[in-house]
Amino acid sequence: MLLLHLSDVDEASWAKAFAEALAPYPVVRQSDEFDPADIRYIFVWKPKADAFNGLDNLKAVLSLGAGVDALLKHPKLPDAPIVRFVDEDLSQRMSDYVVAHVTMHHRQFTRFQADQKARRWNQYYPPAAGETSVGIMGMGVLGQDAVSRLRPLGFDLRSWSRTPKAIEGVTGFAGDAEFEAFLSGTDILVNLLPLTPETTGILNRQTFAKLRRDRLAGGPAIINAARGGHQRETDIAQALADGTLGAASLDVFEVEPLPQDSPLWEIENCYITPHIAAISNEQSGVRYFSRLLKAHEAGEALPNVVDRSRGY
Ligand code: NDP
Ligand code: OXD
């Protein structure tokens, strides 16, 4: 039996689609009557404190989210394998966000918007894409999709990951030892890391100060589409005010929804979106998890299992 335990999304709609895709395999929701001992799979998003109570016969925890940082902190998370969502549609949506914000900062949107407001005719020519470097932190599913879409635009691409990567057209850096070298040649920094103890707070003042400063006239830019826990918002506000950063695009925040009294709302070179960079699509989500559930029931290994010791 599959149990759905979803918060902040239309659980009824997902349940209906799963029931159709998996029939005659039984699918239940939190509000239905069922014996917890019969549940073999639980499909979760933002699980409540009691989500896993009595689920003693689980074969897998299926995560609607690609990121599992919050799930891994659940105090009653069972010992079953966790499968995260890996999906072309999700990757495409994330890359749409990344490409939009990279090109916006590359073409100095902040500067020309200010000029327009001031009715100022100032013919500053931005560097060509090939003279502008985009450094992506995190070269997993989403990072690799992003570089595949930025490459045809001609940007000078670099990546930073935990283990070394050899990706055509991308200068790779790995580990703490190469972090400074990675930053020192980066004009636009994109964060697509998972949130782990090692990556918490990585978008801070020291990091910003190490970015390349002589290419983009307004200063280097950052784009965070991963998790709010990666960023120090007081450092971002200060760096945007004193010119350490020329601009920031933030889709995620230390506290979500972003509190009304956050200074970030008012900062003109800070581009805020409400954690919408990429959503898990119901149709492709149901297809992916139904297929893997059926395959697992037929004896196949689970794909995209989270490594709990690494935290992603
Ligand atoms: P993956 O697990 O596929 O990739 C993670 C990458 O980060 C890997 O390249 C990994 O290195 C690297 N990494 C992990 N830890 C470190 C470290 N300490 N130092 C350097 N590199 C590190 O994740 P995805 O690409 O699928 O997703 C990334 C994140 O995006 C998710 O965890 C989630 O938080 C966020 N997300 C945000 C969404 C939004 O709407 N804003 C939507 C979906 C996801 P290695 O390759 O060596 O293992
Ligand atoms: C995710 C997210 O992790 O939507 O999938 O943030």
XYZ file of C-alpha atoms and ligand atoms in Angstrom:
366
model
C 0.000 0.000 0.000
C 1.187 3.551 -0.851
C 0.456 6.345 1.632
C 0.517 9.998 0.568
C 1.523 12.535 3.201
C 1.812 15.903 1.464
C 1.616 19.391 2.917
C 1.246 22.644 0.922
C 0.311 20.784 -2.284
C -2.933 19.297 -3.602
C -2.686 15.853 -1.989
C -6.123 14.771 -3.294
C -5.111 15.407 -6.877
C -1.804 13.503 -6.536
C -3.640 10.617 -4.798
C -6.172 10.343 -7.625
C -3.412 10.286 -10.239
C -1.407 7.681 -8.289
C -4.490 5.483 -7.826
C -5.089 5.535 -11.593
C -1.449 4.864 -12.458
C -0.969 2.078 -9.915
C -4.377 0.321 -9.973
C -5.065 -2.215 -8.526
C -2.227 -1.357 -6.060
C -3.876 0.396 -3.076
C -3.230 4.114 -2.481
C -4.341 5.949 0.681
C -4.144 9.481 2.087
C -3.502 10.669 5.650
C -7.238 11.180 6.238
C -8.205 7.647 5.093
C -8.626 4.663 7.409
C -5.782 2.172 7.053
C -3.551 -0.059 9.123
C -0.075 1.610 9.284
C 1.488 -1.873 9.237
C 0.184 -2.312 5.649
C 2.069 0.711 4.286
C 5.067 -0.269 2.139
C 5.776 3.133 0.553
C 5.162 6.672 1.794
C 5.237 9.647 -0.587
C 6.054 12.787 1.389
C 6.473 16.524 1.233
C 6.981 18.527 4.441
C 5.918 15.575 6.641
C 4.315 16.426 9.986
C 5.669 15.110 13.304
C 3.437 12.005 13.265
C 3.930 11.170 9.574
C 5.868 7.957 10.116
C 4.109 6.674 13.246
C 3.444 2.935 13.083
C 4.976 2.512 9.599
C 7.019 -0.508 10.626
C 7.008 -2.296 7.266
C 8.199 0.436 4.915
C 10.203 -0.480 1.828
C 10.972 3.128 0.857
C 10.308 6.796 1.591
C 9.564 8.644 -1.656
C 10.338 12.387 -1.631
C 8.299 14.753 -3.788
C 11.180 17.221 -3.465
C 14.555 16.954 -5.143
C 16.093 18.377 -1.966
C 15.834 16.169 1.120
C 17.507 18.357 3.766
C 14.274 18.950 5.751
C 13.222 15.296 5.439
C 16.573 14.127 6.806
C 16.004 16.281 9.908
C 12.651 14.619 10.718
C 13.074 13.220 14.256
C 11.151 10.027 13.438
C 12.477 9.337 9.954
C 12.457 5.533 9.493
C 15.501 3.603 8.399
C 14.060 2.767 4.937
C 15.811 3.979 1.759
C 14.849 7.517 0.667
C 14.258 8.065 -3.042
C 14.368 11.676 -4.209
C 12.711 13.184 -7.264
C 14.903 13.383 -10.363
C 13.020 14.602 -13.377
C 13.620 16.228 -16.761
C 10.715 18.630 -16.336
C 12.030 19.811 -12.945
C 15.548 20.214 -14.337
C 14.234 22.175 -17.324
C 12.286 24.543 -15.050
C 15.315 25.103 -12.817
C 17.498 25.790 -15.834
C 14.865 28.248 -17.133
C 15.264 30.192 -13.882
C 19.064 30.003 -13.954
C 19.367 31.074 -17.597
C 16.935 33.990 -17.088
C 18.847 35.362 -14.108
C 22.328 34.728 -15.528
C 21.489 36.611 -18.719
C 19.801 39.397 -16.752
C 22.940 39.990 -14.666
C 25.270 39.513 -17.614
C 23.421 42.238 -19.558
C 23.507 44.542 -16.506
C 19.772 44.786 -16.010
C 20.216 46.614 -12.668
C 22.374 49.313 -14.206
C 20.155 49.966 -17.237
C 17.009 49.980 -15.134
C 18.544 52.651 -12.892
C 19.605 54.624 -15.993
C 16.081 54.413 -17.390
C 14.552 55.658 -14.124
C 17.015 58.590 -14.158
C 16.377 59.230 -17.921
C 20.132 58.758 -18.409
C 21.543 57.834 -21.873
C 24.726 55.998 -20.936
C 26.175 53.736 -23.629
C 27.935 51.191 -21.471
C 28.556 47.942 -23.401
C 28.414 44.752 -21.303
C 31.152 42.161 -21.936
C 30.331 39.398 -24.407
C 29.072 36.127 -22.948
C 32.428 34.518 -23.739
C 34.143 37.159 -21.573
C 31.768 36.497 -18.660
C 32.174 33.527 -16.376
C 29.352 31.689 -14.676
C 30.427 29.535 -11.736
C 27.980 26.872 -10.643
C 28.233 25.389 -7.153
C 26.791 21.866 -7.287
C 27.319 19.760 -10.403
C 24.622 17.132 -9.823
C 21.404 16.650 -11.750
C 20.439 20.352 -11.764
C 23.932 21.797 -12.125
C 24.653 19.591 -15.145
C 21.369 20.512 -16.794
C 22.095 24.209 -16.212
C 25.532 24.017 -17.869
C 24.067 22.149 -20.840
C 21.718 25.102 -21.422
C 24.234 27.865 -20.666
C 26.949 26.364 -22.895
C 25.213 27.184 -26.215
C 24.919 30.810 -25.043
C 28.713 31.049 -25.021
C 29.443 31.733 -21.343
C 32.778 30.788 -19.823
C 31.598 28.002 -17.487
C 33.139 26.676 -14.274
C 31.821 24.253 -11.726
C 32.476 23.399 -8.101
C 31.526 20.041 -6.611
C 32.594 17.721 -3.795
C 34.295 15.249 -6.135
C 36.060 16.192 -9.408
C 33.995 16.365 -12.603
C 35.109 16.280 -16.241
C 32.364 17.994 -18.229
C 33.011 19.215 -21.752
C 33.315 22.980 -21.935
C 33.329 23.433 -18.152
C 36.396 24.134 -16.007
C 35.909 21.937 -12.956
C 36.956 22.633 -9.372
C 36.366 20.329 -6.418
C 36.515 20.380 -2.652
C 37.487 23.018 -0.130
C 41.049 23.213 -1.486
C 39.834 24.530 -4.863
C 36.988 26.740 -3.666
C 38.970 29.990 -3.711
C 40.369 29.321 -7.183
C 36.821 28.629 -8.381
C 35.496 31.872 -6.897
C 38.377 34.037 -8.068
C 37.434 33.543 -11.736
C 33.651 33.735 -11.279
C 31.533 36.764 -12.253
C 28.095 35.237 -11.741
C 27.849 32.663 -8.951
C 24.972 30.169 -9.125
C 24.141 27.979 -6.142
C 22.658 24.540 -6.858
C 24.094 22.692 -3.862
C 22.144 20.488 -1.476
C 21.843 21.870 2.062
C 24.160 19.878 4.351
C 26.220 20.803 7.413
C 29.174 21.493 5.048
C 27.235 23.835 2.735
C 25.185 25.726 5.342
C 25.888 29.459 5.187
C 28.255 29.119 2.212
C 26.850 32.280 0.595
C 28.478 34.669 3.035
C 30.620 37.805 3.034
C 33.941 35.932 2.765
C 32.680 34.034 -0.271
C 31.389 37.196 -1.977
C 34.682 39.030 -1.393
C 36.563 36.318 -3.308
C 34.560 36.629 -6.555
C 36.126 38.267 -9.640
C 35.588 42.009 -9.532
C 36.977 43.439 -12.769
C 34.539 42.083 -15.359
C 30.961 43.051 -14.558
C 30.843 46.815 -14.047
C 28.400 46.746 -11.143
C 30.287 43.950 -9.364
C 29.761 40.186 -9.305
C 26.275 38.703 -8.960
C 24.922 35.724 -7.040
C 21.945 33.494 -7.805
C 20.605 31.152 -5.118
C 18.006 28.642 -6.256
C 18.886 25.881 -3.790
C 18.053 26.468 -0.113
C 17.746 29.520 2.143
C 20.044 27.832 4.669
C 22.907 28.341 2.210
C 22.761 32.108 2.542
C 23.522 34.675 5.225
C 20.959 37.352 4.467
C 22.547 40.084 6.584
C 25.786 39.545 4.626
C 23.893 39.731 1.315
C 22.155 42.987 2.268
C 25.461 44.514 3.340
C 27.339 43.273 0.252
C 24.651 44.684 -2.062
C 24.800 48.021 -0.257
C 28.598 48.425 -0.263
C 29.222 47.140 -3.808
C 30.842 43.803 -2.878
C 27.975 42.367 -4.929
C 26.383 44.078 -7.907
C 23.152 42.091 -7.707
C 21.537 39.024 -6.148
C 18.735 36.765 -7.354
C 17.204 34.833 -4.483
C 14.505 32.178 -4.839
C 14.952 30.749 -1.334
C 15.296 32.289 2.117
C 16.478 31.590 5.653
C 12.824 31.839 6.728
C 10.018 31.130 4.231
C 7.777 32.917 3.487
C 10.260 35.804 3.607
C 9.157 37.883 6.638
C 7.475 41.215 5.920
C 10.184 43.071 7.831
C 13.110 41.580 5.889
C 15.334 44.371 4.503
C 15.776 42.314 1.302
C 12.327 43.354 0.006
C 13.477 46.967 -0.345
C 16.848 46.433 -2.013
C 16.700 47.413 -5.685
C 19.482 45.103 -6.873
C 18.002 42.113 -5.037
C 15.614 40.058 -7.191
C 13.225 38.029 -5.068
C 11.059 35.095 -6.144
C 9.003 33.015 -3.657
C 10.664 29.559 -3.980
C 9.207 28.966 -7.428
C 12.367 28.236 -9.435
C 11.256 24.674 -10.109
C 8.191 22.793 -8.999
C 7.694 19.036 -8.954
C 5.170 18.450 -11.714
C 2.275 16.119 -10.818
C 2.120 14.291 -14.130
C 5.814 13.502 -14.375
C 6.046 12.903 -10.606
C 3.301 10.288 -10.684
C 4.890 8.676 -13.750
C 8.352 8.521 -12.147
C 7.287 7.221 -8.725
C 4.686 4.772 -10.097
C 7.239 3.246 -12.441
C 9.830 2.866 -9.737
C 7.333 1.430 -7.248
C 6.190 -1.182 -9.764
C 9.781 -1.973 -10.750
C 10.802 -2.300 -7.107
C 7.857 -4.616 -6.428
C 9.134 -6.678 -9.375
C 12.543 -6.947 -7.724
C 14.479 -4.033 -9.272
C 16.751 -1.771 -7.236
C 15.536 1.709 -6.302
C 17.088 4.612 -8.292
C 18.293 7.966 -6.894
C 18.567 6.776 -3.314
C 19.801 9.436 -0.883
C 23.134 8.748 0.783
C 22.346 9.597 4.405
C 25.998 9.826 5.395
C 26.606 12.572 2.771
C 23.267 14.231 3.458
C 22.103 14.317 -0.200
P 22.383 16.457 -6.634
O 22.453 15.638 -5.401
O 22.162 15.772 -7.937
O 23.749 17.292 -6.772
C 24.398 17.872 -5.695
C 25.733 18.448 -6.145
O 26.288 19.218 -5.065
C 26.766 17.381 -6.501
O 27.521 17.793 -7.610
C 27.649 17.326 -5.250
O 28.987 16.934 -5.485
C 27.629 18.787 -4.833
N 27.986 18.933 -3.420
C 27.367 18.395 -2.335
N 28.016 18.728 -1.206
C 29.077 19.491 -1.567
C 30.141 20.112 -0.873
N 30.251 20.025 0.463
N 31.056 20.796 -1.579
C 30.969 20.887 -2.923
N 29.998 20.313 -3.670
C 29.051 19.614 -2.987
O 21.293 17.577 -6.370
P 20.335 18.302 -7.444
O 21.183 18.898 -8.493
O 19.237 17.407 -7.869
O 19.648 19.428 -6.520
C 20.411 20.417 -5.840
C 19.540 21.180 -4.865
O 18.640 22.052 -5.534
C 18.576 20.334 -4.002
O 19.273 19.737 -2.930
C 17.580 21.350 -3.534
O 17.997 21.920 -2.318
C 17.612 22.426 -4.619
N 16.317 22.546 -5.332
C 15.656 23.751 -5.289
C 14.460 23.925 -5.955
C 13.763 25.253 -5.988
O 12.635 25.344 -6.487
N 14.360 26.325 -5.499
C 13.856 22.816 -6.708
C 14.643 21.608 -6.708
C 15.831 21.489 -6.039
P 29.334 15.456 -6.038
O 28.868 15.465 -7.480
O 30.804 15.379 -5.937
O 28.587 14.481 -5.194
C 12.679 20.736 -4.122
C 12.084 22.061 -3.993
O 13.620 20.396 -3.382
O 11.002 22.294 -4.597
O 12.245 19.970 -4.999
O 12.649 22.929 -3.328
